[in-house]
PDB file of N, CA and C in Angstrom:
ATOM      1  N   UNK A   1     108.560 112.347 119.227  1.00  0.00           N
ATOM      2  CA  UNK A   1     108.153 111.832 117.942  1.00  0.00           C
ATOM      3  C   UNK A   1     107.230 110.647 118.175  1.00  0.00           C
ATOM      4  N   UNK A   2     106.090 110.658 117.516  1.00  0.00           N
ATOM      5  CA  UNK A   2     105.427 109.022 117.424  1.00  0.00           C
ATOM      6  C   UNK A   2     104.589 109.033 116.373  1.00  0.00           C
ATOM      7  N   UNK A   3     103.876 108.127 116.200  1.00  0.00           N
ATOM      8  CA  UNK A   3     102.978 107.988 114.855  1.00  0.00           C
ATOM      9  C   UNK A   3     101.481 107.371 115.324  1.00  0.00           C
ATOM     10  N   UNK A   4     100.673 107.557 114.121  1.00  0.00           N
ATOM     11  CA  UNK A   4      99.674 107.524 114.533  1.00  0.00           C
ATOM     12  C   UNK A   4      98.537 106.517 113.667  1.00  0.00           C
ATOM     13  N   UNK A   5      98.140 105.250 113.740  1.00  0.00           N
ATOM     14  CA  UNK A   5      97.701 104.166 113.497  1.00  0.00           C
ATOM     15  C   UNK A   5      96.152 104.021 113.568  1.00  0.00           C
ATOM     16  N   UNK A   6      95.713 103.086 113.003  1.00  0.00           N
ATOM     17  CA  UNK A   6      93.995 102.746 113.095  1.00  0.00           C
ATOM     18  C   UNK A   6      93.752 102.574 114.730  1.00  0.00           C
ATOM     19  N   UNK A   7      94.705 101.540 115.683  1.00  0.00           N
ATOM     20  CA  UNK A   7      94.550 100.899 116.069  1.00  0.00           C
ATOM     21  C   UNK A   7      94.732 102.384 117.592  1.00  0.00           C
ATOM     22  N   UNK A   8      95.952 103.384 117.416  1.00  0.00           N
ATOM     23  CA  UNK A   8      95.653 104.506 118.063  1.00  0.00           C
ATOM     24  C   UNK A   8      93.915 105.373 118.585  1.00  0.00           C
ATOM     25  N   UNK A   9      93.834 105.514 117.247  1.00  0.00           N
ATOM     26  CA  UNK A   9      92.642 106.346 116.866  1.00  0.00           C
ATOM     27  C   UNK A   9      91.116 105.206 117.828  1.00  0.00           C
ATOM     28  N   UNK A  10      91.147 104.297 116.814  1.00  0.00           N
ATOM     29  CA  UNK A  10      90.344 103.307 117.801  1.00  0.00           C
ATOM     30  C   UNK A  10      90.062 103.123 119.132  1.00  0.00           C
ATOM     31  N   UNK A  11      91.482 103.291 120.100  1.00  0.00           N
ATOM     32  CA  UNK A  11      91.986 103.518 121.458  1.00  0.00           C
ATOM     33  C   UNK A  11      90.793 104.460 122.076  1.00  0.00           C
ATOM     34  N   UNK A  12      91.627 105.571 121.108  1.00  0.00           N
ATOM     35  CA  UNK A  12      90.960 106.987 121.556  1.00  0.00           C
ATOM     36  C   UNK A  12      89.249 107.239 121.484  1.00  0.00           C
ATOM     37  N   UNK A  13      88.789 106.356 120.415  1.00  0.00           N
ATOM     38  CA  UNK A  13      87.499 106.540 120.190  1.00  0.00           C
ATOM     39  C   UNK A  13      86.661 105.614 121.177  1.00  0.00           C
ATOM     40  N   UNK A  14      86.902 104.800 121.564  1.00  0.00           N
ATOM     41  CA  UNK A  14      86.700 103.696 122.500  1.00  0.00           C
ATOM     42  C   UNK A  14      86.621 104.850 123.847  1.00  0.00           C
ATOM     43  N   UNK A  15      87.772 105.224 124.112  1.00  0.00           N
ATOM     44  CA  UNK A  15      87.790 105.858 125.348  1.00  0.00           C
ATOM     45  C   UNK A  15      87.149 107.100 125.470  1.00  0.00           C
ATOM     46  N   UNK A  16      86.820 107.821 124.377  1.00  0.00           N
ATOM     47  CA  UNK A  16      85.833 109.274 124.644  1.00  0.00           C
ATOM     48  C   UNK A  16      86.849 110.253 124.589  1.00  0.00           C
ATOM     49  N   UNK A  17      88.010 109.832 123.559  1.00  0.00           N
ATOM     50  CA  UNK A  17      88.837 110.916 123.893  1.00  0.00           C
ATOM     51  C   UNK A  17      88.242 112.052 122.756  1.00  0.00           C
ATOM     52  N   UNK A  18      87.687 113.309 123.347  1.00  0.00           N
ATOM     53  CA  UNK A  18      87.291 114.391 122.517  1.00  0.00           C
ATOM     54  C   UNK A  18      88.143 114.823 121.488  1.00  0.00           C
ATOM     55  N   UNK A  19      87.538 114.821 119.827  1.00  0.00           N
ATOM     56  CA  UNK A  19      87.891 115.119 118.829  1.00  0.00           C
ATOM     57  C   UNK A  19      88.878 116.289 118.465  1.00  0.00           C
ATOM     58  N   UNK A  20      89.241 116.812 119.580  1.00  0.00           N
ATOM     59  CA  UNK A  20      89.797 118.600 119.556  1.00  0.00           C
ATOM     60  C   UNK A  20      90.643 117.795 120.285  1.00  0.00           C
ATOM     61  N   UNK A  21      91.258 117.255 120.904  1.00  0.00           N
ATOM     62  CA  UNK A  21      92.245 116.821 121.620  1.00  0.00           C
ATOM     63  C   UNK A  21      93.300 116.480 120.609  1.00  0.00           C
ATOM     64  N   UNK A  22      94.859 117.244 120.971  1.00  0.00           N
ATOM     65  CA  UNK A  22      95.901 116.883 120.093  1.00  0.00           C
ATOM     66  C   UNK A  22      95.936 115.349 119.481  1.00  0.00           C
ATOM     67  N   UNK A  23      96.974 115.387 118.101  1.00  0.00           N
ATOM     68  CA  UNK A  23      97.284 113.954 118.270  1.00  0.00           C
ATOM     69  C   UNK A  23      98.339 113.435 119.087  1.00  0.00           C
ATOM     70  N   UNK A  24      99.246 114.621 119.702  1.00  0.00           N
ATOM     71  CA  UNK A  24     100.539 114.092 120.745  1.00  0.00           C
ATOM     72  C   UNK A  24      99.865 113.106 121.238  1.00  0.00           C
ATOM     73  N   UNK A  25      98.941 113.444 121.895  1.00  0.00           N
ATOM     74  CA  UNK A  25      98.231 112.459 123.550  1.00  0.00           C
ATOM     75  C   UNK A  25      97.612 111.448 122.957  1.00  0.00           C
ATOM     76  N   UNK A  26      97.322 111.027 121.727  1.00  0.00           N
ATOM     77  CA  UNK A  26      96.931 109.760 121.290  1.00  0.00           C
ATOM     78  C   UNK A  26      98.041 108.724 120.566  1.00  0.00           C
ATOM     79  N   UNK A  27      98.912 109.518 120.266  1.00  0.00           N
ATOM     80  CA  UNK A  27      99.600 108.422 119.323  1.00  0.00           C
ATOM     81  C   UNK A  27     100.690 107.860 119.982  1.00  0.00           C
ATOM     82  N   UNK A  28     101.216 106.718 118.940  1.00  0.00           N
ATOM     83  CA  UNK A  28     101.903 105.822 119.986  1.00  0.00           C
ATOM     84  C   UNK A  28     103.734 106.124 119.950  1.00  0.00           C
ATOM     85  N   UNK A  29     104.089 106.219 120.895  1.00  0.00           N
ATOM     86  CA  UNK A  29     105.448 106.903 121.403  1.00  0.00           C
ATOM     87  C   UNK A  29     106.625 105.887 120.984  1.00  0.00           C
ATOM     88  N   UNK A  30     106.458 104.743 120.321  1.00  0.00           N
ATOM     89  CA  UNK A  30     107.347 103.529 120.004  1.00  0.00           C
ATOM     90  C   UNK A  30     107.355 103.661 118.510  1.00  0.00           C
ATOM     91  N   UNK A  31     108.476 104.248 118.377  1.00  0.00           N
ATOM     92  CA  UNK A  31     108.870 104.596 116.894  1.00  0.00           C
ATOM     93  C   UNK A  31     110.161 103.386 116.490  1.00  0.00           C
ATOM     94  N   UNK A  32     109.951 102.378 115.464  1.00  0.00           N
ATOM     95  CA  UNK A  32     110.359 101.709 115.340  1.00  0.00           C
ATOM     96  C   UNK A  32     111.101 102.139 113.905  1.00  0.00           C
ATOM     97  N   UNK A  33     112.620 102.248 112.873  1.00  0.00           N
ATOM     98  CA  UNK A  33     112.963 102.784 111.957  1.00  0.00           C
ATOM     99  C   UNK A  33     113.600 101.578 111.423  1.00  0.00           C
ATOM    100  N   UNK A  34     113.683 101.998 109.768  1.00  0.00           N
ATOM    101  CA  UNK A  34     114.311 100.999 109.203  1.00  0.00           C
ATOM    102  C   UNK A  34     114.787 101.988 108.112  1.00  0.00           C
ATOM    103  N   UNK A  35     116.421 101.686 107.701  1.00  0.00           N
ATOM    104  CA  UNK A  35     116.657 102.670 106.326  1.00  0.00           C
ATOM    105  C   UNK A  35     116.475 102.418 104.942  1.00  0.00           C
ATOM    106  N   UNK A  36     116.366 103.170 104.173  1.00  0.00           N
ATOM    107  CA  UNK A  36     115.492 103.392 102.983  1.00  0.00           C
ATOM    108  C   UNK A  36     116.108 102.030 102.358  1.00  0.00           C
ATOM    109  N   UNK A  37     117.054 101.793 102.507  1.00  0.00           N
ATOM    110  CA  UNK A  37     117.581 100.750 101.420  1.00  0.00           C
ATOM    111  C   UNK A  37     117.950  99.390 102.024  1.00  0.00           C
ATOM    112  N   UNK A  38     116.829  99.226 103.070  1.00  0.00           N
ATOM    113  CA  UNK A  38     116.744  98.208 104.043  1.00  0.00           C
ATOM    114  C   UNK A  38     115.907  96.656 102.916  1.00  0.00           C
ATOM    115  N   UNK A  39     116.017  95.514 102.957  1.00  0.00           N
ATOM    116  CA  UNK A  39     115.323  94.855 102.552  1.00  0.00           C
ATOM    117  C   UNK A  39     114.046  94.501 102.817  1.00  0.00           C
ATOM    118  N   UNK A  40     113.084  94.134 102.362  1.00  0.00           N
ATOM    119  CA  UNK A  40     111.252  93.995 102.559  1.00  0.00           C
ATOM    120  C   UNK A  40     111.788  92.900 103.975  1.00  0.00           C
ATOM    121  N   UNK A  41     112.301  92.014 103.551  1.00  0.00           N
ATOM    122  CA  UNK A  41     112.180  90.765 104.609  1.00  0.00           C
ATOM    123  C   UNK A  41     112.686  91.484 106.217  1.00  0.00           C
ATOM    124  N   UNK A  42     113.717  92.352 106.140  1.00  0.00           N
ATOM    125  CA  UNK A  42     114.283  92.874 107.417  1.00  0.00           C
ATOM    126  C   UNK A  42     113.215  94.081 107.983  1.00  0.00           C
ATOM    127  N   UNK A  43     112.227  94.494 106.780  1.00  0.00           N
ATOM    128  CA  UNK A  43     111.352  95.377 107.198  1.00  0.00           C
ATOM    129  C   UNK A  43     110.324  94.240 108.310  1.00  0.00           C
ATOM    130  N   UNK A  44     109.907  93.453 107.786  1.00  0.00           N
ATOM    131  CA  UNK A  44     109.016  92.389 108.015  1.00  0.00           C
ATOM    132  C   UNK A  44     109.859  91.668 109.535  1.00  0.00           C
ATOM    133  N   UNK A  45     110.818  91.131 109.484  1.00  0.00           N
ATOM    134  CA  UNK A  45     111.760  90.694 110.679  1.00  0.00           C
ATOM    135  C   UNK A  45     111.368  91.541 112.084  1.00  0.00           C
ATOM    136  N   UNK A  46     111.307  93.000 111.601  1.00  0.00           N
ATOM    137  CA  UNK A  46     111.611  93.938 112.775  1.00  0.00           C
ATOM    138  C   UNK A  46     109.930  94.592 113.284  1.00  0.00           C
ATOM    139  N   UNK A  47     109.372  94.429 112.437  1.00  0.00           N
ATOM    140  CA  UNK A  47     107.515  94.442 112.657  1.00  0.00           C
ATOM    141  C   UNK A  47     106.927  93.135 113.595  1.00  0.00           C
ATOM    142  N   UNK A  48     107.749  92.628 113.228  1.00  0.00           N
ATOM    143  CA  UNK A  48     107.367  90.772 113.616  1.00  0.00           C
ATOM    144  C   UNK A  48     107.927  90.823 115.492  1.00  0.00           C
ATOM    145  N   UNK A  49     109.252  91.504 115.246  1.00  0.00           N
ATOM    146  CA  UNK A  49     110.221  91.560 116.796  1.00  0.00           C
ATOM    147  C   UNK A  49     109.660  92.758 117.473  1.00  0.00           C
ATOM    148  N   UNK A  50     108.954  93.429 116.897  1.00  0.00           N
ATOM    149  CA  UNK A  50     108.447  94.742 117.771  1.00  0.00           C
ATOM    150  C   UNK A  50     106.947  94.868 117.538  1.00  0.00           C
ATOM    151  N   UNK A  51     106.614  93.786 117.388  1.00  0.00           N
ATOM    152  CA  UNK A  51     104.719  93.756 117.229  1.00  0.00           C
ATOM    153  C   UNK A  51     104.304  95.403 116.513  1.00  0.00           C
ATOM    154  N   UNK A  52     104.401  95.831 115.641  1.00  0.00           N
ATOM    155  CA  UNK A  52     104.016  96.970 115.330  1.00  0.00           C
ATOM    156  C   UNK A  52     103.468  96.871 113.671  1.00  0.00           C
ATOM    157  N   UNK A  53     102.763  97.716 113.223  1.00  0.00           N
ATOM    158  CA  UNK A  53     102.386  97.673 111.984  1.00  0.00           C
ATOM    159  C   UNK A  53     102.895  98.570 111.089  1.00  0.00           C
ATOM    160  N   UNK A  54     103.762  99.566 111.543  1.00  0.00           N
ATOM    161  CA  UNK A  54     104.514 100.592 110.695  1.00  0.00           C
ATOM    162  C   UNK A  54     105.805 100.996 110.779  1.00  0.00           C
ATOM    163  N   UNK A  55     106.661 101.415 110.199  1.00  0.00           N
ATOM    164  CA  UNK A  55     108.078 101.871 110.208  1.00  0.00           C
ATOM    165  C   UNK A  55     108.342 102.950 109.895  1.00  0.00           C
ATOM    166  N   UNK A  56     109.026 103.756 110.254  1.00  0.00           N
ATOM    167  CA  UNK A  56     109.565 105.090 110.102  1.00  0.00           C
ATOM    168  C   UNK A  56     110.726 104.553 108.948  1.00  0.00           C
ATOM    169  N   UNK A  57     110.361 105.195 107.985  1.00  0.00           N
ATOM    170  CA  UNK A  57     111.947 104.701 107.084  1.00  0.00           C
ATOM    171  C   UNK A  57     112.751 106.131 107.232  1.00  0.00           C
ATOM    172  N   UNK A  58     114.024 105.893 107.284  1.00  0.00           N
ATOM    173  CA  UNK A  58     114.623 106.689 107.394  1.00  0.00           C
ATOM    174  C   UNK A  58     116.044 106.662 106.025  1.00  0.00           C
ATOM    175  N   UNK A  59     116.502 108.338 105.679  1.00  0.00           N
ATOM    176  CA  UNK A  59     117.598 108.223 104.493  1.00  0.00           C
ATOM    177  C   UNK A  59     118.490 109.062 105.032  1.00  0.00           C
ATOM    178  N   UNK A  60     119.286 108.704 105.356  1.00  0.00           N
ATOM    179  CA  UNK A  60     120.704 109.952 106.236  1.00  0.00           C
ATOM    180  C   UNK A  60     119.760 110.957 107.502  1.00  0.00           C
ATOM    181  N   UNK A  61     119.408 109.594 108.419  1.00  0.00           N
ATOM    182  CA  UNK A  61     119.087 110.054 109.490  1.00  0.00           C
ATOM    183  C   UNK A  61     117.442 110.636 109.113  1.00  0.00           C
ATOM    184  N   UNK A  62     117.366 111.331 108.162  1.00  0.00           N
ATOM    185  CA  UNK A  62     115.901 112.087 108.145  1.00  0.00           C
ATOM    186  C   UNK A  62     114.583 111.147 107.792  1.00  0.00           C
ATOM    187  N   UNK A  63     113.636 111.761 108.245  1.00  0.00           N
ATOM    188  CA  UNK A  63     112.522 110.965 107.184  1.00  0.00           C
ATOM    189  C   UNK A  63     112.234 110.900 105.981  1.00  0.00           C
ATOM    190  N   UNK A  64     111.969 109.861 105.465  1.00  0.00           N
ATOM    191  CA  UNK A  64     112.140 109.439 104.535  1.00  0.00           C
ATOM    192  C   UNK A  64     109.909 108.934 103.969  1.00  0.00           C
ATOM    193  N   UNK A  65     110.176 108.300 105.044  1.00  0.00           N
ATOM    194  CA  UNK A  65     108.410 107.728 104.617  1.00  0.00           C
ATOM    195  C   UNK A  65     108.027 106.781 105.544  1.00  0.00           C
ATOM    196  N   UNK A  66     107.260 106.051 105.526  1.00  0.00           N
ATOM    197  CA  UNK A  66     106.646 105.113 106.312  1.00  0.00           C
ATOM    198  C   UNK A  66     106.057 103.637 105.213  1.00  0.00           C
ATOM    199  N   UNK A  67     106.603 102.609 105.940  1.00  0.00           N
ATOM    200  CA  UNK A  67     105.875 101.330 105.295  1.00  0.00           C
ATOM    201  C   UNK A  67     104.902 100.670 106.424  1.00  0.00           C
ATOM    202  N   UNK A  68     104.050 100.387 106.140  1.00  0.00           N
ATOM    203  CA  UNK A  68     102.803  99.459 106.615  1.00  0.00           C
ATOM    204  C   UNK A  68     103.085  97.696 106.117  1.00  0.00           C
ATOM    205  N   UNK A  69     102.625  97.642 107.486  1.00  0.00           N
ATOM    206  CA  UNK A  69     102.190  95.940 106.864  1.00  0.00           C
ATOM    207  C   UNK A  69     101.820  95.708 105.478  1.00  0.00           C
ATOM    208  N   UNK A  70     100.485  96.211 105.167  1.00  0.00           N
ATOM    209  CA  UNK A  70      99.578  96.653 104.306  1.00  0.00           C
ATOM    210  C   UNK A  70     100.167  96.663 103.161  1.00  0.00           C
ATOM    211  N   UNK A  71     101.251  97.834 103.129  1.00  0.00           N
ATOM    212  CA  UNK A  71     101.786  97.977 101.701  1.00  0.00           C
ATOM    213  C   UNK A  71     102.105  96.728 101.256  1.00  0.00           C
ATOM    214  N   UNK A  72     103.284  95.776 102.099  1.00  0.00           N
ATOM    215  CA  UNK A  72     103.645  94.408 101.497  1.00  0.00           C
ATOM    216  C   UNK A  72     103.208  93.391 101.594  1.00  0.00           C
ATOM    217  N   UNK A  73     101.797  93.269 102.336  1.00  0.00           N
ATOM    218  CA  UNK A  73     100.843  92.118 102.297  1.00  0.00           C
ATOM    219  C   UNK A  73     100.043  92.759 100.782  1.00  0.00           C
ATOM    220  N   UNK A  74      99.971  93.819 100.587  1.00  0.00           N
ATOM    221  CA  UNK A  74      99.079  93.323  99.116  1.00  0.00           C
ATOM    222  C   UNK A  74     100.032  93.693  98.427  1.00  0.00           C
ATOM    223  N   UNK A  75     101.609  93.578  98.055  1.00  0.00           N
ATOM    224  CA  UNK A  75     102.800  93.113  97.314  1.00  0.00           C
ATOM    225  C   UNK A  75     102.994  92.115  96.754  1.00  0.00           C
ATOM    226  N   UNK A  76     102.313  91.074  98.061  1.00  0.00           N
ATOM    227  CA  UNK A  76     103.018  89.531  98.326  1.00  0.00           C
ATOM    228  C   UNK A  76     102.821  89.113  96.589  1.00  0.00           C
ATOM    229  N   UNK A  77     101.724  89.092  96.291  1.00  0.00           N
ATOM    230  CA  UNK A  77     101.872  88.154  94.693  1.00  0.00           C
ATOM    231  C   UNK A  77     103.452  89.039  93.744  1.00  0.00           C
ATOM    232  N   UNK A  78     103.273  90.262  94.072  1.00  0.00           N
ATOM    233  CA  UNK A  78     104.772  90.454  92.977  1.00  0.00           C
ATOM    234  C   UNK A  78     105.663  90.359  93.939  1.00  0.00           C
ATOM    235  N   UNK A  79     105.896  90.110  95.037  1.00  0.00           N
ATOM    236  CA  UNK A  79     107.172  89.569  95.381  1.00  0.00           C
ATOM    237  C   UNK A  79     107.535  88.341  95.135  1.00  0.00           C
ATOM    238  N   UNK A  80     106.328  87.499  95.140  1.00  0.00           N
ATOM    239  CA  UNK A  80     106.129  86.099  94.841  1.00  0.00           C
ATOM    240  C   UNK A  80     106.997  85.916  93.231  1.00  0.00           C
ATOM    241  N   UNK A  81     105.997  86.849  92.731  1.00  0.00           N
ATOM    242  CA  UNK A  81     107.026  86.600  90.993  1.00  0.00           C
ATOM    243  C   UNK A  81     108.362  87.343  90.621  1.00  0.00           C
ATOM    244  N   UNK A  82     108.481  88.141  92.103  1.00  0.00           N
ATOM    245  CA  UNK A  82     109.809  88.276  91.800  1.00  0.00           C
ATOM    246  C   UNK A  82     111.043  87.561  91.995  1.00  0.00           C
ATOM    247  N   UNK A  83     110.514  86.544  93.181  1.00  0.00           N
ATOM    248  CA  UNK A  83     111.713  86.146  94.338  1.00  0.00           C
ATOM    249  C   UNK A  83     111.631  84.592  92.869  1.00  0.00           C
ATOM    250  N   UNK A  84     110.527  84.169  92.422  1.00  0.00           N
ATOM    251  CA  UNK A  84     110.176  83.147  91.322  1.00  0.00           C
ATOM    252  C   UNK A  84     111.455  83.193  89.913  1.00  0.00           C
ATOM    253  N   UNK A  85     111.326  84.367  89.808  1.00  0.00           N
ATOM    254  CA  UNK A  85     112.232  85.103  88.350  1.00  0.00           C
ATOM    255  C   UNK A  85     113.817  84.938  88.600  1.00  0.00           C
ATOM    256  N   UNK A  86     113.667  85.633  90.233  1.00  0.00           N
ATOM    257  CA  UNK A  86     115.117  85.830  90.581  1.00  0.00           C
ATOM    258  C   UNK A  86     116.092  84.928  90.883  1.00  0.00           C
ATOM    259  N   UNK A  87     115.188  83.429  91.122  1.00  0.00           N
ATOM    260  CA  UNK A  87     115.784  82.692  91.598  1.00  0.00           C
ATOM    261  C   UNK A  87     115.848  81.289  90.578  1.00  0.00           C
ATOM    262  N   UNK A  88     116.152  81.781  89.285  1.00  0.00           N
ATOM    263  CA  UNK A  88     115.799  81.312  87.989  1.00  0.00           C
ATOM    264  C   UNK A  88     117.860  81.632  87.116  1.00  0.00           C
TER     265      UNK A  88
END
C-alpha cells in the first residue's frame, strides 16, 4: 500500500521517470493512518511527528479517505470561529 503526492510525482519528473511507468515504483511506501473520528489537532500532531502531508483515514480498519495538510490549512479561519464559539 502507499500513496501518491505532488512531492512523489515531482521526484519522478525530476528523475526521467517515463510516463508509462506504474505508480507502485513512484509512490511513497510510508502510510501514515488516523481514524475517522480522530480529532483535526491529533490529525495535525501526527503529520507534524511523521513529516508527511497526508493521512490515510481509516473506519473499522478500511479506508475511509484521505486528509491533506491543505484541507485544514484553508479550514483554519472556521476552525478559528469555531474553537472562538466553543469556548464561549
Amino acid at each position: 500500500m502507499g500513496i501518491v503526492g505532488e512531492r512523489d510525482l515531482l521526484k519522478a519528473y525530476v528523475a526521467g521517470v517515463d510516463p508509462s511507468t506504474p505508480v507502485r515504483e513512484i509512490m511513497s511506501k510510508l502510510v501514515i493512518t488516523v481514524g475517522a473520528d480522530a480529532h483535526i489537532g491529533e490529525a495535525l500532531l501526527l503529520m507534524k511527528e511523521a513529516n508527511v502531508r497526508r493521512l490515510v483515514v481509516t473506519k473499522g480498519g478500511e479506508l475511509y479517505g484521505v486528509v491533506a495538510l491543505r484541507d485544514v490549512v484553508y479550514n483554519i479561519p472556521l476552525l478559528k470561529i469555531l474553537a472562538d464559539y466553543f469556548s464561549k
